[in-house]
Short mmCIF file of C-alpha atoms in Angstrom, two decimals:
data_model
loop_
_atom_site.label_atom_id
_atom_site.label_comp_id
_atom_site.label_asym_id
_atom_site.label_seq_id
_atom_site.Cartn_x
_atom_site.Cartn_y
_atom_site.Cartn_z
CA UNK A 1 36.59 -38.07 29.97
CA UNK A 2 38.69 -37.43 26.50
CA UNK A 3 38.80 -39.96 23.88
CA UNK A 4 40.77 -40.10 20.46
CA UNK A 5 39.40 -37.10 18.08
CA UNK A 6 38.95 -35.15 20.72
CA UNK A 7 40.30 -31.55 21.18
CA UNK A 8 41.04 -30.63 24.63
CA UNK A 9 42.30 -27.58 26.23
CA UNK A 10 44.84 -27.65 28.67
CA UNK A 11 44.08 -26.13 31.98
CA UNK A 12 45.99 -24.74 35.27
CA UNK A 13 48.96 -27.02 33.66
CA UNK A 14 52.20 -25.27 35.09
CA UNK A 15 55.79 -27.32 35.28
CA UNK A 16 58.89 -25.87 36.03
CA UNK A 17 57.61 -22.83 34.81
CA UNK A 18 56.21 -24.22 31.28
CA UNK A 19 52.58 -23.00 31.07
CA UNK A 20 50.78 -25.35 28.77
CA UNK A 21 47.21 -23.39 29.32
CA UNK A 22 45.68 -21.89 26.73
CA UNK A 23 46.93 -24.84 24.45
CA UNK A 24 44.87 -26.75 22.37
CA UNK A 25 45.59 -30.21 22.00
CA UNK A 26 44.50 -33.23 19.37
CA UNK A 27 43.85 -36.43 20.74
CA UNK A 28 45.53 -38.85 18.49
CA UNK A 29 45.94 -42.30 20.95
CA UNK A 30 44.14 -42.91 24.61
CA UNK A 31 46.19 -45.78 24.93
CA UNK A 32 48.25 -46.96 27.80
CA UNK A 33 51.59 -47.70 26.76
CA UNK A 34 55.43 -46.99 27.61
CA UNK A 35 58.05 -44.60 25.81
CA UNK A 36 62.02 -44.73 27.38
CA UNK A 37 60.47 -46.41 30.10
CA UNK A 38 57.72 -43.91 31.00
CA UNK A 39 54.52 -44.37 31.59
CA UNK A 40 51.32 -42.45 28.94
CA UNK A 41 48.19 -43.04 28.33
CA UNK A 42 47.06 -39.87 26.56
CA UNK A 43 49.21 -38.67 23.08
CA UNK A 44 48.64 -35.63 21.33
CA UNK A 45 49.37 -33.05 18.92
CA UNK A 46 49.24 -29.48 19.88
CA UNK A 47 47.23 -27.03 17.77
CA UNK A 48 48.63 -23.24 16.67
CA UNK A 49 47.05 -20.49 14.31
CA UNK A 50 49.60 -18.33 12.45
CA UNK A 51 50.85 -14.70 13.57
CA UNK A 52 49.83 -13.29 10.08
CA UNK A 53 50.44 -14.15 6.59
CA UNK A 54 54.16 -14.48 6.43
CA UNK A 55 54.11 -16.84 9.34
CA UNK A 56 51.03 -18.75 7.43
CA UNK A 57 53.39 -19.52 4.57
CA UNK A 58 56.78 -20.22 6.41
CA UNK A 59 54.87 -22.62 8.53
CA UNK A 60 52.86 -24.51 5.68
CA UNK A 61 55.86 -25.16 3.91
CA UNK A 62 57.31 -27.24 6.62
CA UNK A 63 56.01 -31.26 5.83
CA UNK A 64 55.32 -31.66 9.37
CA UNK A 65 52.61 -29.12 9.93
CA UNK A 66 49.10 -30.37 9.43
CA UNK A 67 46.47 -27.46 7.51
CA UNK A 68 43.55 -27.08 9.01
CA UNK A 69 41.39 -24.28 7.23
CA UNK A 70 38.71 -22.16 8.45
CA UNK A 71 36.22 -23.47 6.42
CA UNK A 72 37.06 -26.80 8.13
CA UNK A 73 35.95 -25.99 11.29
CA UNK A 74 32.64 -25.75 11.88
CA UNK A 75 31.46 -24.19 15.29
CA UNK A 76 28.25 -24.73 16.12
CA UNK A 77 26.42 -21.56 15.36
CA UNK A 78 29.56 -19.93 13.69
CA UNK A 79 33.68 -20.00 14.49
CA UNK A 80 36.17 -17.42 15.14
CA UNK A 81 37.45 -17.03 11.58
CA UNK A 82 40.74 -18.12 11.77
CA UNK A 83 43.00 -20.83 9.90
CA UNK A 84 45.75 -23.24 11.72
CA UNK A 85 47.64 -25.65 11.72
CA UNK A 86 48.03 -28.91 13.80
CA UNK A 87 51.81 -29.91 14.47
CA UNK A 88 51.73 -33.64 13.18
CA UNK A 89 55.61 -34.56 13.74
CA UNK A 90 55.44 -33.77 17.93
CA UNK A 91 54.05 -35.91 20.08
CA UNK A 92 53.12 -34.89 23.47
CA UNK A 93 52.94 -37.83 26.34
CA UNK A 94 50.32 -37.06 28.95
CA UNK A 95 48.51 -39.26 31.80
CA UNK A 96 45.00 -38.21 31.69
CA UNK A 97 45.07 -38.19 36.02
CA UNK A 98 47.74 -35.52 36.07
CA UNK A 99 46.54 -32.92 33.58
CA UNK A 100 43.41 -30.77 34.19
CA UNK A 101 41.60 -30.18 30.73
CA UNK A 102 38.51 -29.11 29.13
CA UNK A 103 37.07 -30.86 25.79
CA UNK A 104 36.21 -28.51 23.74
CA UNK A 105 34.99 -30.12 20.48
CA UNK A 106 36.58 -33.06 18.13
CA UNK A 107 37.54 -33.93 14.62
CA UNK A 108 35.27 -35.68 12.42
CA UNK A 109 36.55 -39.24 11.88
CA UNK A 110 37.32 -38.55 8.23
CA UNK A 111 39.23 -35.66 9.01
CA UNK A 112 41.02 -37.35 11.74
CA UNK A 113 41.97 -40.17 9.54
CA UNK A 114 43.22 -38.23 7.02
CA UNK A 115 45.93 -36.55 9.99
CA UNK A 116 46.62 -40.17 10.82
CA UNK A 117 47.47 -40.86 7.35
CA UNK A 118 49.40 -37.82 7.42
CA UNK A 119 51.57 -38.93 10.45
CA UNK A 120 51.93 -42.07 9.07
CA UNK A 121 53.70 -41.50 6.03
CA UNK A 122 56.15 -38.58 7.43
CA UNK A 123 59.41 -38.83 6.01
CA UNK A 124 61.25 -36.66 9.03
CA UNK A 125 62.02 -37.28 12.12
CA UNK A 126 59.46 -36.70 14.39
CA UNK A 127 59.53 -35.48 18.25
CA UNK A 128 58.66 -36.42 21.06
CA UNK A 129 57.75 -34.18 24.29
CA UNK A 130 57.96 -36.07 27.29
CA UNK A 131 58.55 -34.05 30.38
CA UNK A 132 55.43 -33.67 31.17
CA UNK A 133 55.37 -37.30 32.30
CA UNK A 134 59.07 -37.38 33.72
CA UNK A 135 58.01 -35.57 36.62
CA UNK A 136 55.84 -38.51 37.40
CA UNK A 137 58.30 -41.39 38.32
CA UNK B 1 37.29 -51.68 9.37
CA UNK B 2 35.61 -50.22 6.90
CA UNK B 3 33.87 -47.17 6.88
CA UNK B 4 30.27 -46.49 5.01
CA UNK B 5 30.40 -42.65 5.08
CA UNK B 6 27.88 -42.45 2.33
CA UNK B 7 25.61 -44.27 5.01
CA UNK B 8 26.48 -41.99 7.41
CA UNK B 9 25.09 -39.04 5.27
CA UNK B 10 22.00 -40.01 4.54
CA UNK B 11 21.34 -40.35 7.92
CA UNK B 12 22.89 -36.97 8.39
CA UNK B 13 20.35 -35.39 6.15
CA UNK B 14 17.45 -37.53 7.11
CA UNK B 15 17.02 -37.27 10.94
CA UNK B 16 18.73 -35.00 13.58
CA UNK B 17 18.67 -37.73 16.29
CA UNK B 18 19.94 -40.32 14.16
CA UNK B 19 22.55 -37.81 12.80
CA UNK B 20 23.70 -37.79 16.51
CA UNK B 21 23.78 -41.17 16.66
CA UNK B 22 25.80 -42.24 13.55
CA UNK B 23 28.62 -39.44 14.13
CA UNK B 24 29.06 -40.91 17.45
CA UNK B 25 28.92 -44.41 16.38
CA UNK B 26 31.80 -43.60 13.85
CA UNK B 27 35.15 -44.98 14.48
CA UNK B 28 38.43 -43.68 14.37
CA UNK B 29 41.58 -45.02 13.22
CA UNK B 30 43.68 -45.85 15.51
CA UNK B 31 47.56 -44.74 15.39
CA UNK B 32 49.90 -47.69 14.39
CA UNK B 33 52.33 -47.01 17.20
CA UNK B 34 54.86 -49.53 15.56
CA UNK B 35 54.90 -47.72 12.68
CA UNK B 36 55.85 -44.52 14.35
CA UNK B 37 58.36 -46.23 16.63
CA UNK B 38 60.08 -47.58 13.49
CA UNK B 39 60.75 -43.31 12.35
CA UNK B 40 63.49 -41.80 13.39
CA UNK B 41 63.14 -39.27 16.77
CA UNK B 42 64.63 -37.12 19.08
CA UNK B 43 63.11 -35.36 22.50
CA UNK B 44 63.05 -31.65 22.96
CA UNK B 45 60.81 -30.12 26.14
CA UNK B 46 58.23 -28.40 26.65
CA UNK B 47 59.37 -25.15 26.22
CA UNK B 48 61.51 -25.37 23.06
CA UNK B 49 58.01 -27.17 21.35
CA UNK B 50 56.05 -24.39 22.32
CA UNK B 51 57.93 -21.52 21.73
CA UNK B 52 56.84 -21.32 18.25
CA UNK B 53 53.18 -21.93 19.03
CA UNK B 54 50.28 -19.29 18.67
CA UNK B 55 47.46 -21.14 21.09
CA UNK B 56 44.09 -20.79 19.01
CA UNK B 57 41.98 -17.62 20.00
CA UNK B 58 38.45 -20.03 20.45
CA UNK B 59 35.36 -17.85 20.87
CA UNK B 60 33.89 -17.30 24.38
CA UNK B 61 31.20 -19.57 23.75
CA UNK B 62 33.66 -22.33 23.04
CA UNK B 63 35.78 -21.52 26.05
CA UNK B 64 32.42 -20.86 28.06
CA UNK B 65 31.25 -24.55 26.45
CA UNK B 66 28.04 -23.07 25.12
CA UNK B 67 29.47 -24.31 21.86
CA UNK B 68 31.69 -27.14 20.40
CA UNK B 69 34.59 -26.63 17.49
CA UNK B 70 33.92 -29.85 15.19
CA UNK B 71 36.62 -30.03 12.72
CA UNK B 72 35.56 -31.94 9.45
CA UNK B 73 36.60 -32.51 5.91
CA UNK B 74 35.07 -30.49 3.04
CA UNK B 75 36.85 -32.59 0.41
#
């Protein structure tokens, strides 16, 4: 079972030929709740590490993408040495009973709050994904 | 709520159970949905979110879940 914090990976996750595997998603809400009529109770932000160092700086200069450092993460008993970013402004709807996924570690609270904060005061639009719960109705 | 993180370290430092113990115990803040509603939006699918996206190259012993990516703040 996921809970808020929480970074899962997507598994065996295929729709019309989208392959979310391999993904890496933060939990930001486990709440039930309703978006153009559909039905969620899972919300996340999907996790990317940058192509090189040109990609690095074209990507941290866009307001919606979140930083998240090497020296961040802390793996227990070491990490794979690589800096990210977590896309704040898109919001991907789930239902936890039609995705397979694996948790595969968290965000400390602090840190987590400080994305929430980040979300929070946005100043462009933001996005939402939602076909992976259309296909549910 | 508010948070006693000060708290929270000393017990980090002072005992490996209770370190356990007070990360879990620690809450998060929860996303004020209103507030996002109220921003302005627009839907794009899966595959025009994603086609930008480099998925994270974890470890083996993360994928094997030997080992756990914790993600916290260093400021």
């Amino acid at each position: 079972m996921c809970k808020v914090g929480d970074i899962i990976l997507v598994q065996n996750y295929n729709d019309n030929g989208i392959d979310l595997s391999r993904h890496s998603f933060v939990i930001i809400s486990d709440e039930a709740g309703q978006i153009q009529g559909l039905e969620y109770d899972l919300m996340c932000n999907v996790m990317s590490s940058f192509k090189n160092v040109k990609h690095r700086e074209q990507k941290l200069k866009y307001s919606g993408n979140y930083e998240v450092l090497y020296t961040d993460s802390i793996i227990t008993d070491g990490g794979n040495g690589l800096d990210g970013y977590i896309k704040a402004e898109q919001f991907y709807y789930f239902t936890k009973d039609t995705i397979e996924y694996e948790v595969i570690g968290s965000l400390e609270p602090e840190f987590f709050d400080s994305l929430i904060q980040f979300i929070e005061d946005l100043e462009i639009q933001t996005i939402d994904v939602l076909d992976n719960i259309k296909k549910n109705d | 709520m508010s948070k006693d993180f000060n708290n929270i370290d000393k017990n980090i430092e002072g005992d490996d159970d209770m370190s356990t113990l007070a990360i879990e115990n620690k809450e998060y803040r929860r996303l004020d949905i209103t507030k996002l509603r109220s921003k302005k939006s627009s839907v794009i699918s899966s595959e025009e979110s994603l086609k930008d996206i480099v998925p994270i190259d974890w470890s083996d012993e993360v994928l094997s879940g030997k080992k756990k990516v914790i993600i916290t703040s260093k400021k």
